[in-house]
Amino acid sequence: MLFNTLLLASTASATCLHGLSMFKRAEGEGVKVGTFGYGSLNGPFNWATLAVENEACKAGANQSPINIDASVTVAAEKPKLDIPKVEEVEFENLGTTIEVLANGTTSFAGADFRLVQFHMHTPSEHHVNGEYYPLEVHMVHQAVADETQLAVIALMFQVSAGESTSIIKSLSASLPAVSTPGTKIAIPGGIDFTDVLAKIESSDILQYTGSLTTPPCAEGVTFLIVKDALDISVADFNSIKSIIKFNARYIQNTLGAVNMLEVGNLAGTAQALQLPIVEKPVAVEAILTKGHTFTVTELNGLPTEIAAVVVKRRSPKYT
Amino acid sequence: MLFNTLLLASTASATCLHGLSMFKRAEGEGVKVGTFGYGSLNGPFNWATLAVENEACKAGANQSPINIDASVTVAAEKPKLDIPKVEEVEFENLGTTIEVLANGTTSFAGADFRLVQFHMHTPSEHHVNGEYYPLEVHMVHQAVADETQLAVIALMFQVSAGESTSIIKSLSASLPAVSTPGTKIAIPGGIDFTDVLAKIESSDILQYTGSLTTPPCAEGVTFLIVKDALDISVADFNSIKSIIKFNARYIQNTLGAVNMLEVGNLAGTAQALQLPIVEKPVAVEAILTKGHTFTVTELNGLPTEIAAVVVKRRSPKYT
């Protein structure tokens, strides 16, 4: 038997910015699959090695995704989405995600944003109060006035024994056609965003300024996290997971704090970042007496054994 | 209104070794919850800071979990499990995982191992050919002849529209009782391992030597990965995820290669670890001629755009 060797080298580059007009491919060009990935050497620990413009992945102090806890504030207003009915939309497998090219206009905080695409991460990249979700959808927008200003609406999905919500249902029949990186298909009738629009109305929306979760990890991206999860059916979830396999960047440090790769670099040294002591004010309805007992119902951060409970009574004259 | 401050400091330590006799608590002692976690500063990037004995988390070159690909070999034999029927077993919430204390004897590779406990990770820690699973169960064993020798049977679970397999079904009614870190409950009738034993018989078992996936990340741990997934129902998966929230360490480097924290530390520098060029032998049935075409059906590693295909024909005199 003859043996031959195929030597495969890569030159293409694709990011979450794919589909944005400044990165838009020429008409007729094929789907470009990403050179980065989620393994050990092509994965998020090493993204800064893949290209010089990926420096923020290693050095940035306002990186995404993060854990959405009480420190992240509710958006002052809801984004208003206007997505016109179209005859068809393109659904692509970029290797690093599967993505639908979309059109629409979203108004938020006095500015108009153009909806460019939405793509998927499994498991979720953001956590909500420490909990992950099996799927997260990123609806990527560019400001109309300044295309470099990006806003991402992030949707969480929980597996359900029932049917998928409309955004997933609209594309589920097309999943087999995009099972291989580089493939694409047109989805006739486009995407039904009805359930997404309803969830944006009913759910809290958490807002923070972070980064692209993929190379080049550029910062200054507005994230609007829809806190309440949408439903995805078992069949659709398993189908999407079998195509994507895994594409979640690890949780980043709290906003403004040192990059996680620096946390790892300093770990175990004299300069290591230490855990803060958890201190939480507790409202007490009754007058404090000897023998008074407390029940801890919530902790800031992950659970820990209680070694000491120190009760500081505020002087009544200040209350 | 009066305000009081509860100052919570932690001293306890709990690891995946919890339940092993050398770490076993005195009779009557409560459930000890872990001080480590999966957040930014108590999480896997900073475990080496939490205790000096956690050094391997940062420095180890044979760390778990890993991606199980074609380089991991099938175990030469199946582990033989003998789990006696018991009246009840204890089910505990350790904060870092939920765990069932178990008894049993497993024979593997000419040695006897004692089954000490099994606990859960969501999402899965290991990936199989790049794909994660929503749940991974670790059945932790100690060698009878040498208690420091550990073996872990890892089970993967896929969400199913039907019922959970027997191991999950046995504990699902007890989940609400262990929803809070530090709680425990006795499960009457113990755990039904029927479906686990059947899956071990029917599936490939992949074997490698790695580490504990939690502090102190000690190496020399035998992993037996049951490749084919077991079923978990939507309700049981969502219930377990709402309790654990997230407890998967990030994927480690290939066995024997530098620790991922060092990969991250070197990223973007002149010493950065570069991606290997993918080179894969391909069997060709026909005689090679000018104009011969190849179809790439498989790639080592994540997909990448093909920029060049170099065909090296092996000289016929060596075939």
PDB file of N, CA and C in Angstrom, chain B residues 25-71:
ATOM      1  N   ARG B  25     -13.095  11.789  57.912  1.00  0.00           N
ATOM      2  CA  ARG B  25     -13.414  12.518  59.135  1.00  0.00           C
ATOM      3  C   ARG B  25     -13.748  11.536  60.253  1.00  0.00           C
ATOM      4  N   ALA B  26     -13.607  12.032  61.487  1.00  0.00           N
ATOM      5  CA  ALA B  26     -13.975  11.234  62.654  1.00  0.00           C
ATOM      6  C   ALA B  26     -15.485  11.021  62.649  1.00  0.00           C
ATOM      7  N   GLU B  27     -15.905   9.927  63.232  1.00  0.00           N
ATOM      8  CA  GLU B  27     -17.324   9.591  63.305  1.00  0.00           C
ATOM      9  C   GLU B  27     -18.102  10.754  63.933  1.00  0.00           C
ATOM     10  N   GLY B  28     -19.223  11.119  63.350  1.00  0.00           N
ATOM     11  CA  GLY B  28     -20.062  12.155  63.941  1.00  0.00           C
ATOM     12  C   GLY B  28     -19.710  13.564  63.491  1.00  0.00           C
ATOM     13  N   GLU B  29     -18.563  13.717  62.841  1.00  0.00           N
ATOM     14  CA  GLU B  29     -18.170  15.039  62.356  1.00  0.00           C
ATOM     15  C   GLU B  29     -19.072  15.431  61.175  1.00  0.00           C
ATOM     16  N   GLY B  30     -19.295  16.711  60.983  1.00  0.00           N
ATOM     17  CA  GLY B  30     -20.179  17.155  59.918  1.00  0.00           C
ATOM     18  C   GLY B  30     -19.520  17.115  58.554  1.00  0.00           C
ATOM     19  N   VAL B  31     -20.286  17.469  57.534  1.00  0.00           N
ATOM     20  CA  VAL B  31     -19.778  17.545  56.170  1.00  0.00           C
ATOM     21  C   VAL B  31     -18.888  18.776  56.048  1.00  0.00           C
ATOM     22  N   LYS B  32     -17.655  18.582  55.614  1.00  0.00           N
ATOM     23  CA  LYS B  32     -16.754  19.729  55.460  1.00  0.00           C
ATOM     24  C   LYS B  32     -16.836  20.257  54.033  1.00  0.00           C
ATOM     25  N   VAL B  33     -17.130  21.526  53.901  1.00  0.00           N
ATOM     26  CA  VAL B  33     -17.214  22.087  52.556  1.00  0.00           C
ATOM     27  C   VAL B  33     -15.869  22.673  52.148  1.00  0.00           C
ATOM     28  N   GLY B  34     -15.613  22.655  50.840  1.00  0.00           N
ATOM     29  CA  GLY B  34     -14.298  23.028  50.327  1.00  0.00           C
ATOM     30  C   GLY B  34     -14.017  24.513  50.397  1.00  0.00           C
ATOM     31  N   THR B  35     -12.723  24.856  50.500  1.00  0.00           N
ATOM     32  CA  THR B  35     -12.329  26.265  50.484  1.00  0.00           C
ATOM     33  C   THR B  35     -11.964  26.716  49.074  1.00  0.00           C
ATOM     34  N   PHE B  36     -11.647  25.749  48.219  1.00  0.00           N
ATOM     35  CA  PHE B  36     -11.359  26.121  46.840  1.00  0.00           C
ATOM     36  C   PHE B  36     -12.678  26.262  46.085  1.00  0.00           C
ATOM     37  N   GLY B  37     -12.611  26.749  44.869  1.00  0.00           N
ATOM     38  CA  GLY B  37     -13.826  26.907  44.091  1.00  0.00           C
ATOM     39  C   GLY B  37     -13.504  27.017  42.618  1.00  0.00           C
ATOM     40  N   TYR B  38     -14.379  27.671  41.864  1.00  0.00           N
ATOM     41  CA  TYR B  38     -14.228  27.783  40.418  1.00  0.00           C
ATOM     42  C   TYR B  38     -14.400  29.229  39.945  1.00  0.00           C
ATOM     43  N   GLY B  39     -14.263  30.165  40.876  1.00  0.00           N
ATOM     44  CA  GLY B  39     -14.310  31.579  40.540  1.00  0.00           C
ATOM     45  C   GLY B  39     -12.939  32.077  40.117  1.00  0.00           C
ATOM     46  N   SER B  40     -12.753  33.410  40.086  1.00  0.00           N
ATOM     47  CA  SER B  40     -11.491  33.952  39.583  1.00  0.00           C
ATOM     48  C   SER B  40     -10.346  33.730  40.574  1.00  0.00           C
ATOM     49  N   LEU B  41     -10.515  34.078  41.841  1.00  0.00           N
ATOM     50  CA  LEU B  41      -9.388  33.985  42.783  1.00  0.00           C
ATOM     51  C   LEU B  41      -9.380  32.699  43.601  1.00  0.00           C
ATOM     52  N   ASN B  42     -10.524  32.023  43.757  1.00  0.00           N
ATOM     53  CA  ASN B  42     -10.507  30.707  44.419  1.00  0.00           C
ATOM     54  C   ASN B  42     -10.508  29.577  43.391  1.00  0.00           C
ATOM     55  N   GLY B  43     -10.440  29.941  42.107  1.00  0.00           N
ATOM     56  CA  GLY B  43     -10.564  28.973  41.021  1.00  0.00           C
ATOM     57  C   GLY B  43      -9.238  28.379  40.577  1.00  0.00           C
ATOM     58  N   PRO B  44      -9.282  27.533  39.542  1.00  0.00           N
ATOM     59  CA  PRO B  44      -8.123  26.715  39.140  1.00  0.00           C
ATOM     60  C   PRO B  44      -6.870  27.495  38.730  1.00  0.00           C
ATOM     61  N   PHE B  45      -7.013  28.770  38.307  1.00  0.00           N
ATOM     62  CA  PHE B  45      -5.814  29.558  37.980  1.00  0.00           C
ATOM     63  C   PHE B  45      -5.022  29.890  39.239  1.00  0.00           C
ATOM     64  N   ASN B  46      -5.694  29.862  40.395  1.00  0.00           N
ATOM     65  CA  ASN B  46      -5.078  30.350  41.629  1.00  0.00           C
ATOM     66  C   ASN B  46      -5.019  29.288  42.726  1.00  0.00           C
ATOM     67  N   TRP B  47      -5.279  28.021  42.370  1.00  0.00           N
ATOM     68  CA  TRP B  47      -5.278  26.969  43.393  1.00  0.00           C
ATOM     69  C   TRP B  47      -3.927  26.855  44.098  1.00  0.00           C
ATOM     70  N   ALA B  48      -2.842  27.102  43.370  1.00  0.00           N
ATOM     71  CA  ALA B  48      -1.508  26.982  43.982  1.00  0.00           C
ATOM     72  C   ALA B  48      -1.300  28.012  45.082  1.00  0.00           C
ATOM     73  N   THR B  49      -2.125  29.063  45.079  1.00  0.00           N
ATOM     74  CA  THR B  49      -2.022  30.087  46.123  1.00  0.00           C
ATOM     75  C   THR B  49      -2.722  29.655  47.412  1.00  0.00           C
ATOM     76  N   LEU B  50      -3.703  28.769  47.293  1.00  0.00           N
ATOM     77  CA  LEU B  50      -4.546  28.420  48.446  1.00  0.00           C
ATOM     78  C   LEU B  50      -3.805  27.597  49.485  1.00  0.00           C
ATOM     79  N   ALA B  51      -2.809  26.787  49.050  1.00  0.00           N
ATOM     80  CA  ALA B  51      -2.047  25.947  49.978  1.00  0.00           C
ATOM     81  C   ALA B  51      -0.756  25.532  49.287  1.00  0.00           C
ATOM     82  N   VAL B  52       0.334  25.425  50.037  1.00  0.00           N
ATOM     83  CA  VAL B  52       1.619  25.072  49.418  1.00  0.00           C
ATOM     84  C   VAL B  52       1.583  23.683  48.795  1.00  0.00           C
ATOM     85  N   GLU B  53       0.750  22.784  49.375  1.00  0.00           N
ATOM     86  CA  GLU B  53       0.687  21.427  48.815  1.00  0.00           C
ATOM     87  C   GLU B  53      -0.029  21.370  47.466  1.00  0.00           C
ATOM     88  N   ASN B  54      -0.548  22.502  47.000  1.00  0.00           N
ATOM     89  CA  ASN B  54      -1.237  22.538  45.692  1.00  0.00           C
ATOM     90  C   ASN B  54      -0.288  22.884  44.546  1.00  0.00           C
ATOM     91  N   GLU B  55       1.008  22.797  44.767  1.00  0.00           N
ATOM     92  CA  GLU B  55       1.987  23.233  43.769  1.00  0.00           C
ATOM     93  C   GLU B  55       1.793  22.556  42.412  1.00  0.00           C
ATOM     94  N   ALA B  56       1.409  21.255  42.428  1.00  0.00           N
ATOM     95  CA  ALA B  56       1.255  20.523  41.164  1.00  0.00           C
ATOM     96  C   ALA B  56       0.184  21.142  40.268  1.00  0.00           C
ATOM     97  N   CYS B  57      -0.794  21.851  40.872  1.00  0.00           N
ATOM     98  CA  CYS B  57      -1.842  22.497  40.059  1.00  0.00           C
ATOM     99  C   CYS B  57      -1.209  23.473  39.073  1.00  0.00           C
ATOM    100  N   LYS B  58      -0.085  24.088  39.489  1.00  0.00           N
ATOM    101  CA  LYS B  58       0.577  25.074  38.639  1.00  0.00           C
ATOM    102  C   LYS B  58       1.767  24.496  37.876  1.00  0.00           C
ATOM    103  N   ALA B  59       2.460  23.524  38.499  1.00  0.00           N
ATOM    104  CA  ALA B  59       3.722  23.058  37.934  1.00  0.00           C
ATOM    105  C   ALA B  59       3.628  21.689  37.263  1.00  0.00           C
ATOM    106  N   GLY B  60       2.591  20.928  37.556  1.00  0.00           N
ATOM    107  CA  GLY B  60       2.497  19.552  37.052  1.00  0.00           C
ATOM    108  C   GLY B  60       2.402  19.487  35.536  1.00  0.00           C
ATOM    109  N   ALA B  61       3.036  18.453  34.971  1.00  0.00           N
ATOM    110  CA  ALA B  61       3.036  18.272  33.508  1.00  0.00           C
ATOM    111  C   ALA B  61       2.206  17.058  33.091  1.00  0.00           C
ATOM    112  N   ASN B  62       1.524  16.455  34.047  1.00  0.00           N
ATOM    113  CA  ASN B  62       0.632  15.330  33.737  1.00  0.00           C
ATOM    114  C   ASN B  62      -0.678  15.553  34.487  1.00  0.00           C
ATOM    115  N   GLN B  63      -1.311  16.675  34.150  1.00  0.00           N
ATOM    116  CA  GLN B  63      -2.504  17.103  34.859  1.00  0.00           C
ATOM    117  C   GLN B  63      -3.785  16.666  34.137  1.00  0.00           C
ATOM    118  N   SER B  64      -4.840  16.545  34.922  1.00  0.00           N
ATOM    119  CA  SER B  64      -6.168  16.214  34.410  1.00  0.00           C
ATOM    120  C   SER B  64      -7.092  17.402  34.660  1.00  0.00           C
ATOM    121  N   PRO B  65      -8.182  17.551  33.894  1.00  0.00           N
ATOM    122  CA  PRO B  65      -8.644  16.685  32.809  1.00  0.00           C
ATOM    123  C   PRO B  65      -7.943  16.989  31.485  1.00  0.00           C
ATOM    124  N   ILE B  66      -8.047  16.064  30.542  1.00  0.00           N
ATOM    125  CA  ILE B  66      -7.499  16.267  29.197  1.00  0.00           C
ATOM    126  C   ILE B  66      -8.573  15.966  28.146  1.00  0.00           C
ATOM    127  N   ASN B  67      -8.258  16.328  26.921  1.00  0.00           N
ATOM    128  CA  ASN B  67      -9.093  15.908  25.803  1.00  0.00           C
ATOM    129  C   ASN B  67      -8.699  14.481  25.434  1.00  0.00           C
ATOM    130  N   ILE B  68      -9.691  13.573  25.439  1.00  0.00           N
ATOM    131  CA  ILE B  68      -9.434  12.174  25.098  1.00  0.00           C
ATOM    132  C   ILE B  68      -9.504  12.035  23.581  1.00  0.00           C
ATOM    133  N   ASP B  69      -8.327  11.955  22.932  1.00  0.00           N
ATOM    134  CA  ASP B  69      -8.296  11.788  21.477  1.00  0.00           C
ATOM    135  C   ASP B  69      -7.629  10.459  21.129  1.00  0.00           C
ATOM    136  N   ALA B  70      -7.265  10.301  19.883  1.00  0.00           N
ATOM    137  CA  ALA B  70      -6.728   9.016  19.415  1.00  0.00           C
ATOM    138  C   ALA B  70      -5.397   8.665  20.089  1.00  0.00           C
ATOM    139  N   SER B  71      -4.740   9.653  20.729  1.00  0.00           N
ATOM    140  CA  SER B  71      -3.453   9.356  21.377  1.00  0.00           C
ATOM    141  C   SER B  71      -3.627   8.634  22.710  1.00  0.00           C
TER     142      SER B  71
END
